[in-house]
XYZ file of C-alpha atoms in Angstrom:
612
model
C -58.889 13.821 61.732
C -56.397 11.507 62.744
C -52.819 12.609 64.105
C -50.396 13.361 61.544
C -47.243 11.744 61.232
C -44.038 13.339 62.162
C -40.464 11.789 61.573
C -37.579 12.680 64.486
C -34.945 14.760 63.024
C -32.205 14.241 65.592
C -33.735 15.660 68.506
C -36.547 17.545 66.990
C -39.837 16.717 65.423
C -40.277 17.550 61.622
C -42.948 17.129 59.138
C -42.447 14.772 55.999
C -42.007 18.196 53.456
C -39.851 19.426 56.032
C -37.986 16.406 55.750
C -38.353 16.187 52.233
C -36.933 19.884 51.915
C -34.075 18.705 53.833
C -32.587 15.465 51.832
C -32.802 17.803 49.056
C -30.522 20.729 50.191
C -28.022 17.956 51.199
C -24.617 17.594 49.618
C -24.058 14.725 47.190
C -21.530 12.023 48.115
C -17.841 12.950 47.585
C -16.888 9.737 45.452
C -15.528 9.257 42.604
C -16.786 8.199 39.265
C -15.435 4.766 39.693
C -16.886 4.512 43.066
C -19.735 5.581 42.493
C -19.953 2.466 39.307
C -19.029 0.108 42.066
C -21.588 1.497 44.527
C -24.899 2.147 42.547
C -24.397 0.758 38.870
C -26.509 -2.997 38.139
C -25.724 -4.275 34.680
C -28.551 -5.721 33.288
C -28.658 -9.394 31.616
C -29.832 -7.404 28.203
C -26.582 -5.151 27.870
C -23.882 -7.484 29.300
C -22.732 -11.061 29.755
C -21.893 -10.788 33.370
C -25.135 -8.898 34.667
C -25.512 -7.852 38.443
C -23.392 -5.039 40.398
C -20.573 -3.360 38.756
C -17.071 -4.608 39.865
C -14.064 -2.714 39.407
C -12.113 -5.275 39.434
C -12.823 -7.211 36.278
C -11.958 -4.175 34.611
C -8.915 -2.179 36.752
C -7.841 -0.176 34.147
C -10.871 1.536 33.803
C -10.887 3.244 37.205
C -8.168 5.569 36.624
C -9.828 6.971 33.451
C -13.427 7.312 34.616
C -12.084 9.381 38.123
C -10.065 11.472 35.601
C -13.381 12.426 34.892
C -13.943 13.492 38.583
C -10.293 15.446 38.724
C -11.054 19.457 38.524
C -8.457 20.072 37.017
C -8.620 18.173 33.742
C -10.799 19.685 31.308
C -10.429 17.020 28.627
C -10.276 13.047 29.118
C -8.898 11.097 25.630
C -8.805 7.382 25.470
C -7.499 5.475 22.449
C -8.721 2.186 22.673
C -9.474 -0.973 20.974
C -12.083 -3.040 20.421
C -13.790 -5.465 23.961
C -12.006 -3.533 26.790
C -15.060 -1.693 28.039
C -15.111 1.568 26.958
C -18.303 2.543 26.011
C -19.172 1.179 29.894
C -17.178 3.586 31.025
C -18.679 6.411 29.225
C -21.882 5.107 30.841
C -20.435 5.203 33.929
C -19.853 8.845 33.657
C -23.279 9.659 31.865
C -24.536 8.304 35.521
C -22.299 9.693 37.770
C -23.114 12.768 36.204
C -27.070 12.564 36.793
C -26.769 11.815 40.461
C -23.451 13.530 41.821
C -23.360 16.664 39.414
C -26.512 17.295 37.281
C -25.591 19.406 34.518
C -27.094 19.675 30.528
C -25.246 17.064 29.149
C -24.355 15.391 25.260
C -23.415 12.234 24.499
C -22.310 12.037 20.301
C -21.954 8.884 18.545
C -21.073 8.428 14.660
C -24.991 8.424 13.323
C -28.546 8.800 14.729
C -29.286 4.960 14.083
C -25.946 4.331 16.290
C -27.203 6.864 19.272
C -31.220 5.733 18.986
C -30.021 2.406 19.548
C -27.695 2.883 22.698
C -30.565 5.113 24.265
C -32.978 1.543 23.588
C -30.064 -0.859 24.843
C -27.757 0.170 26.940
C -29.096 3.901 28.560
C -32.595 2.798 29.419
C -31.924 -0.457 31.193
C -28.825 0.799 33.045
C -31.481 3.586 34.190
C -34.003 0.734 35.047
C -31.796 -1.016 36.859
C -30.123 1.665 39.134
C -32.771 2.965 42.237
C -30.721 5.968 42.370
C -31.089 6.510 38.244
C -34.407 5.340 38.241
C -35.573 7.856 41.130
C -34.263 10.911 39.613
C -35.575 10.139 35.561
C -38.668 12.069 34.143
C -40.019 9.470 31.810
C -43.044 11.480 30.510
C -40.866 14.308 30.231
C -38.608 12.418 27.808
C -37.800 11.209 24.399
C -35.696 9.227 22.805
C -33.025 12.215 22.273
C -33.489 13.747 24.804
C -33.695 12.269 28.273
C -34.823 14.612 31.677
C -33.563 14.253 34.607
C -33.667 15.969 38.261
C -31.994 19.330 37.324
C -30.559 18.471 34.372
C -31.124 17.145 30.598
C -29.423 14.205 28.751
C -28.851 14.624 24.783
C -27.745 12.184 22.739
C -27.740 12.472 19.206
C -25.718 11.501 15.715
C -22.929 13.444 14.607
C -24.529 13.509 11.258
C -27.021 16.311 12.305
C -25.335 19.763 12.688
C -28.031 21.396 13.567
C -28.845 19.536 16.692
C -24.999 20.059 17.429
C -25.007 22.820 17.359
C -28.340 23.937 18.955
C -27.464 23.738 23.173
C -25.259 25.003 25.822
C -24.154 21.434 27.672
C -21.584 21.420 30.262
C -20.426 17.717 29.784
C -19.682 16.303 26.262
C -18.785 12.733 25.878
C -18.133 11.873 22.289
C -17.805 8.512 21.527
C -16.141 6.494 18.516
C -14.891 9.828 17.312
C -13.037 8.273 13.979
C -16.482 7.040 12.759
C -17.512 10.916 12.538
C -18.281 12.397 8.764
C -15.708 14.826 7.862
C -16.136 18.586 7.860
C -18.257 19.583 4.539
C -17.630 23.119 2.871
C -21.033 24.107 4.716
C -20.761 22.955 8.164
C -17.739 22.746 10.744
C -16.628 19.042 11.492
C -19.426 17.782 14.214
C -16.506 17.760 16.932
C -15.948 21.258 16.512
C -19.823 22.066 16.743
C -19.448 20.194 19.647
C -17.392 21.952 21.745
C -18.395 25.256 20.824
C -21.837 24.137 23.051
C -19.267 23.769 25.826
C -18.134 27.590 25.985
C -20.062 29.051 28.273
C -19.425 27.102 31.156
C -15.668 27.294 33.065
C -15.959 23.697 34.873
C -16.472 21.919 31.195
C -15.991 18.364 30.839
C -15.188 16.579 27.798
C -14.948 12.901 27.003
C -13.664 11.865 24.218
C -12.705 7.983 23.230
C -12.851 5.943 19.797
C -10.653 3.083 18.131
C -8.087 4.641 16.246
C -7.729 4.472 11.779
C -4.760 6.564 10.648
C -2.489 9.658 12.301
C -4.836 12.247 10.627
C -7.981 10.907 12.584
C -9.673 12.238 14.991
C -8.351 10.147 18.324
C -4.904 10.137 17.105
C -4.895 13.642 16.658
C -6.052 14.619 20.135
C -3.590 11.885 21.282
C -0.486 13.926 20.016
C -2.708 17.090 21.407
C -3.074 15.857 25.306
C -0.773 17.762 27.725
C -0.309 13.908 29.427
C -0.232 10.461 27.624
C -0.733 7.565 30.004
C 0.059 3.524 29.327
C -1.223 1.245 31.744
C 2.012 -0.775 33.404
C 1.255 -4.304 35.511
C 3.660 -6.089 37.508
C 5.546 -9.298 35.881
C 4.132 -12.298 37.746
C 7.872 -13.569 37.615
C 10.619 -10.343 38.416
C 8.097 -8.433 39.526
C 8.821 -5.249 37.171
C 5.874 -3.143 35.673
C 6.407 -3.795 32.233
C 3.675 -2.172 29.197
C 2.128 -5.483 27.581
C 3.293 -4.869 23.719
C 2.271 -7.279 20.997
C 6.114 -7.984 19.740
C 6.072 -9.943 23.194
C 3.510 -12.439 22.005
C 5.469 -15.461 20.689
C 3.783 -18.057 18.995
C 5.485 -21.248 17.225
C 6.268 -20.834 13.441
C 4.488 -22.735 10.588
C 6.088 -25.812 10.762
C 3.144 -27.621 8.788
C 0.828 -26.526 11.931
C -3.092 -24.514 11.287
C -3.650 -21.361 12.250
C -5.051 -22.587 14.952
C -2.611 -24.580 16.596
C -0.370 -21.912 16.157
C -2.416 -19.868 18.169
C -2.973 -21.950 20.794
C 0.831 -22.397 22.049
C 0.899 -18.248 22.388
C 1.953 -16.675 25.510
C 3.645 -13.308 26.661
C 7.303 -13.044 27.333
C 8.583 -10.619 29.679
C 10.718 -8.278 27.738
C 12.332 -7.865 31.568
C 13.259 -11.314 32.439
C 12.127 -13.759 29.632
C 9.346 -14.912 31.960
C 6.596 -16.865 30.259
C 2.904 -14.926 30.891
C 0.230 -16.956 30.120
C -3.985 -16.144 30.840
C -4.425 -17.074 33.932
C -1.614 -14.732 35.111
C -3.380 -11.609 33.286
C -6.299 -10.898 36.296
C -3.692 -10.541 38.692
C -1.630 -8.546 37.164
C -4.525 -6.021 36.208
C -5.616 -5.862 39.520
C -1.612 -4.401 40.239
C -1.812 -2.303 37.145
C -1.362 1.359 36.804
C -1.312 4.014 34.672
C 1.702 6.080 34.167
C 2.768 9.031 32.620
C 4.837 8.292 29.276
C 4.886 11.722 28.122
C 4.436 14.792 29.630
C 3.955 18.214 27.176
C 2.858 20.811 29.736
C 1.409 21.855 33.501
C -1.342 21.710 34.652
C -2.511 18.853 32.457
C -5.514 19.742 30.898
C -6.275 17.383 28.496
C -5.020 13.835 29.757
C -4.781 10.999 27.378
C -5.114 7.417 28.132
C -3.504 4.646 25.530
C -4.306 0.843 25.928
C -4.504 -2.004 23.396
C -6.366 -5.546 23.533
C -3.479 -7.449 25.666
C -4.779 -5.888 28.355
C -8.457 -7.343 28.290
C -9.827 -9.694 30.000
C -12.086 -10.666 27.924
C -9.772 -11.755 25.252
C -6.842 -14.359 25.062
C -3.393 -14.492 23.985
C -4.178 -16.833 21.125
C -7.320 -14.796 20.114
C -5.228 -11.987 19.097
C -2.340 -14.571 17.429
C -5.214 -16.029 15.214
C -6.340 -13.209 14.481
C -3.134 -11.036 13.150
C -2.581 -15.091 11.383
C -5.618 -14.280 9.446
C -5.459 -11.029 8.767
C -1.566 -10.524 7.926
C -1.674 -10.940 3.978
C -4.704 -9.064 3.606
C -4.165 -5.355 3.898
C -7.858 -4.307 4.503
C -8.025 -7.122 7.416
C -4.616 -6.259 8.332
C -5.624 -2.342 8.701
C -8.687 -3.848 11.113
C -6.318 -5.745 13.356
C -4.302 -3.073 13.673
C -6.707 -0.583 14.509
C -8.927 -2.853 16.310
C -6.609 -4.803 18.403
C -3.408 -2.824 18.808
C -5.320 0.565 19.412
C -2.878 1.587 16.687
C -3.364 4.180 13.478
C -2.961 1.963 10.235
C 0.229 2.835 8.254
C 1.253 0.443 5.196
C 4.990 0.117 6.676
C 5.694 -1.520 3.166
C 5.592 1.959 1.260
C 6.889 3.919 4.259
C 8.849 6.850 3.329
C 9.853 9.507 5.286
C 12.253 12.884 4.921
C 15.275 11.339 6.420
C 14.997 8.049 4.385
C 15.461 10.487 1.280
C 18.653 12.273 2.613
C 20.025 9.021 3.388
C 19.591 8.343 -0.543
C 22.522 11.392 -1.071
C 25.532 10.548 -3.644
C 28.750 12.156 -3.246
C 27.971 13.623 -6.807
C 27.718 17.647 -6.292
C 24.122 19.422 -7.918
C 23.976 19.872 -11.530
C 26.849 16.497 -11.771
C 25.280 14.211 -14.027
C 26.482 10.579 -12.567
C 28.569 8.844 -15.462
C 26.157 5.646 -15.957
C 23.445 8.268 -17.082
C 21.738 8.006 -20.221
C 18.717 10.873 -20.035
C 17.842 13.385 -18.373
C 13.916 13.700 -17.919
C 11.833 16.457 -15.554
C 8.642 16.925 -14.258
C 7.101 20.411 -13.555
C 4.466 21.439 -11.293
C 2.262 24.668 -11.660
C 0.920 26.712 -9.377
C -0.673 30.121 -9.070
C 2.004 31.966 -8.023
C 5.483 29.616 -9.243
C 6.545 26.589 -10.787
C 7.917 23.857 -9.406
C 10.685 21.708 -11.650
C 12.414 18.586 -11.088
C 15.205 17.315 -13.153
C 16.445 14.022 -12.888
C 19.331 11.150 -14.849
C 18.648 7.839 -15.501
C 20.736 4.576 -16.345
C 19.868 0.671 -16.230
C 17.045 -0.612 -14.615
C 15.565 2.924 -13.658
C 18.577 3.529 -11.943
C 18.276 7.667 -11.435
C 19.363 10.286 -9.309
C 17.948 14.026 -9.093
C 20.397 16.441 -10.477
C 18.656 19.632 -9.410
C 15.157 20.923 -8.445
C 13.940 24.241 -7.724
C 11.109 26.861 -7.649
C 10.634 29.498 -10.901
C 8.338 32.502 -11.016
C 7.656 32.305 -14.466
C 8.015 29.924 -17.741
C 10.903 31.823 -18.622
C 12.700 30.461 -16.298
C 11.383 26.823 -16.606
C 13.318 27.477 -20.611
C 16.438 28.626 -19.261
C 16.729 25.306 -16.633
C 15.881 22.952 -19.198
C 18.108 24.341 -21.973
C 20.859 24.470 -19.884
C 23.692 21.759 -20.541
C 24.813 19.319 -17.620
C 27.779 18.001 -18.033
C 28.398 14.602 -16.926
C 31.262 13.003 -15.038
C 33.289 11.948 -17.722
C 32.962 16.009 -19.438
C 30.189 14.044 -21.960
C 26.884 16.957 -21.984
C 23.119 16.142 -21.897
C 20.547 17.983 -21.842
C 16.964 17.289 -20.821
C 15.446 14.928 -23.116
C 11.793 15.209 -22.387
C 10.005 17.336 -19.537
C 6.014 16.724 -18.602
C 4.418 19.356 -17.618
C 1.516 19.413 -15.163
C -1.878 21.191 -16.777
C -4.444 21.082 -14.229
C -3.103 24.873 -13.392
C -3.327 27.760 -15.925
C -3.656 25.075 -18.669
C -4.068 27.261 -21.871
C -0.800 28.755 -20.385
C 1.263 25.303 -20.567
C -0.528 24.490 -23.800
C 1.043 27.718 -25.181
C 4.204 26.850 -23.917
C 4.614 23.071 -24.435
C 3.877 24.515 -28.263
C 6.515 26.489 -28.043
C 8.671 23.776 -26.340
C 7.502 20.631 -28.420
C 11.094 19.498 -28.545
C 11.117 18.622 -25.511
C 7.820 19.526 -23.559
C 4.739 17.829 -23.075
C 1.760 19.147 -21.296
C 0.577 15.733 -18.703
C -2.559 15.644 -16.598
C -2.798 13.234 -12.856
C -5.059 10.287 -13.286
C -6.977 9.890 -9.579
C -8.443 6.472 -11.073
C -6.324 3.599 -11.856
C -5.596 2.881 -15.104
C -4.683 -0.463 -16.518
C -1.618 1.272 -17.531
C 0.863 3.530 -15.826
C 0.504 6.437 -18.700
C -1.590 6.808 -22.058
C -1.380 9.102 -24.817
C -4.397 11.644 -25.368
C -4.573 14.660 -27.458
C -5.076 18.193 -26.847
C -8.483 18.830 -28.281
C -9.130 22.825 -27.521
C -9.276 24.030 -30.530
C -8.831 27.381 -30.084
C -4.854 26.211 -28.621
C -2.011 26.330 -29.826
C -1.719 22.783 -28.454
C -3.981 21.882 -30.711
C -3.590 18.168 -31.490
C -0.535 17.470 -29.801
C 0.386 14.839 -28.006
C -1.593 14.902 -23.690
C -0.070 12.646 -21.243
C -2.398 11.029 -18.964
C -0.739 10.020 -15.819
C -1.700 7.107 -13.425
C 0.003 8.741 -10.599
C -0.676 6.214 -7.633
C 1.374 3.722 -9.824
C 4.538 6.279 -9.919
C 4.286 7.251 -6.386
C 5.007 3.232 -5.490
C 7.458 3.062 -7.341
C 9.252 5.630 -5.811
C 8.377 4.772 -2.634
C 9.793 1.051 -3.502
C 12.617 2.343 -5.044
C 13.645 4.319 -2.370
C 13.992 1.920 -0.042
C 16.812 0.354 -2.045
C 20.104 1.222 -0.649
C 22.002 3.689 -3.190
C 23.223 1.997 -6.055
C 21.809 0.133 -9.264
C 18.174 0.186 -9.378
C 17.754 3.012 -6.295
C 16.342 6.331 -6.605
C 18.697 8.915 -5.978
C 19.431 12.426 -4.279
C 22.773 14.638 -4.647
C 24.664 15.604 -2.356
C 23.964 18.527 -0.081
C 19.716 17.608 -0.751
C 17.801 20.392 1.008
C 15.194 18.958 3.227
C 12.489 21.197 1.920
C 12.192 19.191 -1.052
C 12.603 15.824 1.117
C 9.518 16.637 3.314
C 7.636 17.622 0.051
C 8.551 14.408 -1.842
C 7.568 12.793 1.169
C 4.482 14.300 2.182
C 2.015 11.972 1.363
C 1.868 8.008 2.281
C -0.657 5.023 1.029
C -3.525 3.650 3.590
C -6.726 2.419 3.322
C -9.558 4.543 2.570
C -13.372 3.432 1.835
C -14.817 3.643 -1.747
C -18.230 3.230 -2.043
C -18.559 -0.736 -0.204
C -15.110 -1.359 -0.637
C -11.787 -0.627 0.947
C -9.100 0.672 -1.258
C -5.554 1.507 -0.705
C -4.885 5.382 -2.111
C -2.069 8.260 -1.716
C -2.667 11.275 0.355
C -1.424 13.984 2.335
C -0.287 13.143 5.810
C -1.433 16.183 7.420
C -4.122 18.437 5.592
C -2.179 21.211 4.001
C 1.120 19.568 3.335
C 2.950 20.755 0.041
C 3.764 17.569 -2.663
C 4.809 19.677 -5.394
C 8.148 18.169 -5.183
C 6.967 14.195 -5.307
C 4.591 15.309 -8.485
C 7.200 17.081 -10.414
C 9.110 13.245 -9.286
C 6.133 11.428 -10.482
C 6.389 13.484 -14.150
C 9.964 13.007 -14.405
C 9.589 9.203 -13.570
C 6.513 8.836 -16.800
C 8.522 10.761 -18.828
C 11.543 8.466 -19.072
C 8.737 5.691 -18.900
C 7.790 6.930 -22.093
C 11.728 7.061 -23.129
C 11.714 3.574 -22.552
C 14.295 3.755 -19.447
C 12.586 0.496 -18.462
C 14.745 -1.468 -21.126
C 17.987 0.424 -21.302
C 19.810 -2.583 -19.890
C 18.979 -4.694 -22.679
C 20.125 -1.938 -25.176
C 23.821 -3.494 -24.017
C 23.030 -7.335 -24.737
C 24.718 -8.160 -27.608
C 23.073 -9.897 -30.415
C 23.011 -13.981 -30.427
C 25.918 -14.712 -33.148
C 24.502 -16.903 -36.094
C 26.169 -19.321 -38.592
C 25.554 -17.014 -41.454
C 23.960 -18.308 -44.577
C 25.592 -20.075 -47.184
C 25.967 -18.690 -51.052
C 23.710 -19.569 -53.363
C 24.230 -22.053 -56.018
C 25.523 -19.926 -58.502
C 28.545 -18.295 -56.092
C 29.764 -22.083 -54.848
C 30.208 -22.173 -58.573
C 32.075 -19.456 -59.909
C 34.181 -20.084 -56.010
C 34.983 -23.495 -57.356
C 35.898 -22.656 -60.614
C 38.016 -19.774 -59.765
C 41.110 -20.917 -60.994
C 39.619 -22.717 -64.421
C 38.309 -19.186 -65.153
C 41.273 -17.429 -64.249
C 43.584 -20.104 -66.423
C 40.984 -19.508 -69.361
């Protein structure tokens, strides 16, 4: 038998599995998850367009959110990004650090199965492949496509359309990616980011990673945004004054139309310094990265536990000034595109800023007119009432020329009884003239054989109304009660397109007070200007299209208020409060017709007949 071979071990002889025994008990590297990228990650020409050894540098901003990651004590890393600044290589980044620094069961969630099947093909496998250090420690035979095995640890990655799988592990790092793209919570499951990190429990030194390209204030991102203990912007230095200024898009200027394309509008963008006027142009942008660095903006509470990172497209290098110009050029009078560009390149949560309302905007809409006042250009009163299990909700409102109106009172009722006291009641109106409320719609979809019964009882001046979710081609039609067994029987139903209603209020309300504005009196409580406030228009997908729809801004905020509004609005609709104004045109005067033959005679011959 030959000799065997023996490796020196400092000054001593040891064995290969001595050796081998060794390397295994020793410490990983202390480096970060950035340095680690810059030491050991090889992007492959499949994945990227700049293949061969990660550089930091071509993407600064980076850095300070993937050693977040390495921080002990952040529990929770946000980013809201857009779209081409590198995020989802950053999440790789940590998915690798992980495996050879701190191996630890691990999940990585993306919107579907299709979505996460593919990543594990393209962009998991070859980064894997080409990284010794990956390559070393991976069990292929050991792994499928879901489920990849490492040295001392598993890799998971997996749609967040299957619940089950969700909810099936105990993982100690969860990086959730594109977050906004998740289904919402069904009636039988929790929403897949709760699932989520309930698999995270059981271990104190959890890690969680969450990033996505924001859609509206109720998503997702947006909503751990506004939940992080620490928001951070990334600042860079002005190549000119020197200042760290936050790159904002109102600081791209780009010439007007002047006759010139899209195109050639674009092209003459650059960034002005909002410090010293400074023109900012591309080739200044890798510099100023390099500089860069993040900064607190706000700061809710200590230690920071969940840390949030905010950046938009300026800052990539990938992308130039004029790329974003022509694209907001070509998007801007579209409001699906619009929504995209907004989302996509400002890292920003689509609002349509054109029906914008808020609680403030309606207190700034108070008259110096006390409650119960009717102003003196009034012509009707009209109301809308909500009902609910446990009160009604009424609304009573006066209206003038060209749907000039102003809300006289509103309240809250514990029974119909009271609903027939408010709207029998006589307001008197500035000059001492009385009105009382003409017609009053009254919402159904709540204990409707109860408003049946009393709209019968009312019919003077009730009507029972029902909310339309579909457009209509117009803003109201007339149905008819057809329960038999009512009271109602056969009178009159009011079908209500109420998306129509709700912008024009929201229009109207951003008139300044005065003809044609939409009204409040004076000493408005701000309960009611939250609730006719609560909801706002954005884009929502229907089927293969993108529509724009009404809804709540937060998930469980009352809108009784801006429905009894919406009634009260139809119901002088169906007055015909459109058209008052013309009511005061006076009629054309006309050279009136003259007599027939038989008067011009007897006027002639007046005084012959009068003689005879």
């Amino acid at each position: 038998m030959g000799r065997r071979k023996s490796v020196r071990y400092r000054k001593y002889y040891a064995p290969p599995y001595l050796r081998k025994a060794l390397a295994a008990l020793h410490p990983p590297e202390d480096i970060s998850v950035s340095q680690w990228a810059e030491k050991y990650r090889i992007l492959d020409s499949k994945s990227s367009a700049t293949p061969g050894p990660w550089r930091n540098e071509r993407t600064p901003y980076l850095a300070g959110i993937m050693d977040e990651f390495s921080n002990f004590e952040t529990e929770e890393i946000i980013f809201v990004k857009p779209t081409q600044v590198g995020g989802t290589e950053a999440l790789l980044n940590m998915a690798g650090w992980i495996v050879q620094q701190d191996p630890s069961p691990t999940m990585v969630v993306y919107p579907s199965d299709t979505l996460s099947d593919s990543v594990i093909t393209n962009r998991f496998l070859p980064m894997i492949a080409a990284a010794p250090t990956l390559r070393s420690r991976y069990h292929e035979n050991e792994s499928s496509k879901s489920e990849l095995q490492f040295d001392g640890m598993y890799l998971t990655a997996i749609g967040s359309n299957s619940p089950s799988q969700l909810a099936s592990k105990p993982i100690r790092f969860l990086l959730l990616d594109e977050v906004d793209k998740y289904p919402g919570a069904s009636k039988k499951e929790a929403d897949p980011i709760s699932l989520a990190r309930e698999r995270t429990k059981t271990f104190r030194n959890r890690k969680i990673f969450i990033t996505s390209t924001p859609t509206l204030k109720t998503g997702h991102i947006w909503k751990a945004l506004e939940g992080a203990d620490v928001v951070k912007h990334y600042f860079v230095p002005c190549p000119h004054c020197g200042k760290y200024i936050e790159l904002k898009w109102k600081q791209v200027k780009f010439p007007g139309e002047d006759g010139m394309s899209y195109a050639d509008r674009a092209e003459l963008a650059a960034y002005v310094c909002q410090e010293c006027g400074g023109i900012i142009t591309d080739r200044h942008k890798p510099q100023m990265l390099r500089l860069g660095e993040w900064r607190t903006v706000e700061a809710r509470a200590v230690p920071a536990r969940k840390v949030a990172f905010w950046l938009n497209t300026l800052y990539s290098p990938f992308v130039r000034f004029s790329e974003a110009v022509k694209a907001f050029l070509t998007s801007k009078d579209d409001p699906e595109l619009l929504q995209n560009f907004v989302n996509s390149w400002l890292a920003e949560p689509w609002e349509d800023t054109r029906l914008k309302t808020n609680a403030d905007l309606v207190l700034e809409r108070q008259t110096d007119l006390p409650e119960f006042t009717v102003p003196a250009w009034a012509k009707i009163l009209t109301a809308g009432v909500d009902v609910q299990e446990s009160s009604v909700y009424w609304s009573i409102r006066a209206w003038g020329n060209h749907l000039t109106s102003q809300n006289i009172a509103h309240g809250q009722a514990g029974s119909f009884a009271d609903i027939e006291k408010v709207m029998n009641l006589q307001y008197l109106r500035e000059d001492g003239e009385p009105l009382v409320v003409a017609l009053a719609l009254v919402d159904s979809g709540d204990n409707t054989d109860l408003v049946y019964d009393f709209c019968a009882n009312n019919s003077d001046w009730a009507l029972p109304s029902k909310g339309s979710s579909n457009p209509m081609d117009t803003h109201f039609r007339l149905s008819k009660v057809n329960r038999t067994d009512s009271r109602a029987y056969g009178m009159n139903l009011v079908i209500v397109d109420t998306g129509k209603y709700k912008d024009i209020i929201a229009g109207r309300m951003q008139k300044k007070n005065g003809t044609g504005s939409w009204m409040v009196y004076q000493g408005c409580d701000r309960e009611y200007a939250e609730q006719v406030t609560a909801e706002h228009k954005v884009n929502v997908r229907s089927g293969t299209r993108t529509v724009q729809k009404w809804v709540p801004k937060t998930s469980h905020a009352d809108n009784h208020y801006l429905d009894c509004e919406v009634y009260a609005l139809c119901a002088a609709d169906i007055l015909g409060a459109r058209y008052f104004h013309l009511e005061e045109v006076q009629p054309r005067k006309t050279q009136p017709e003259p007599p027939p033959p038989e008067e011009r005679w007897i006027t002639q011959n007046e005084r012959w007949l009068q003689e005879g």
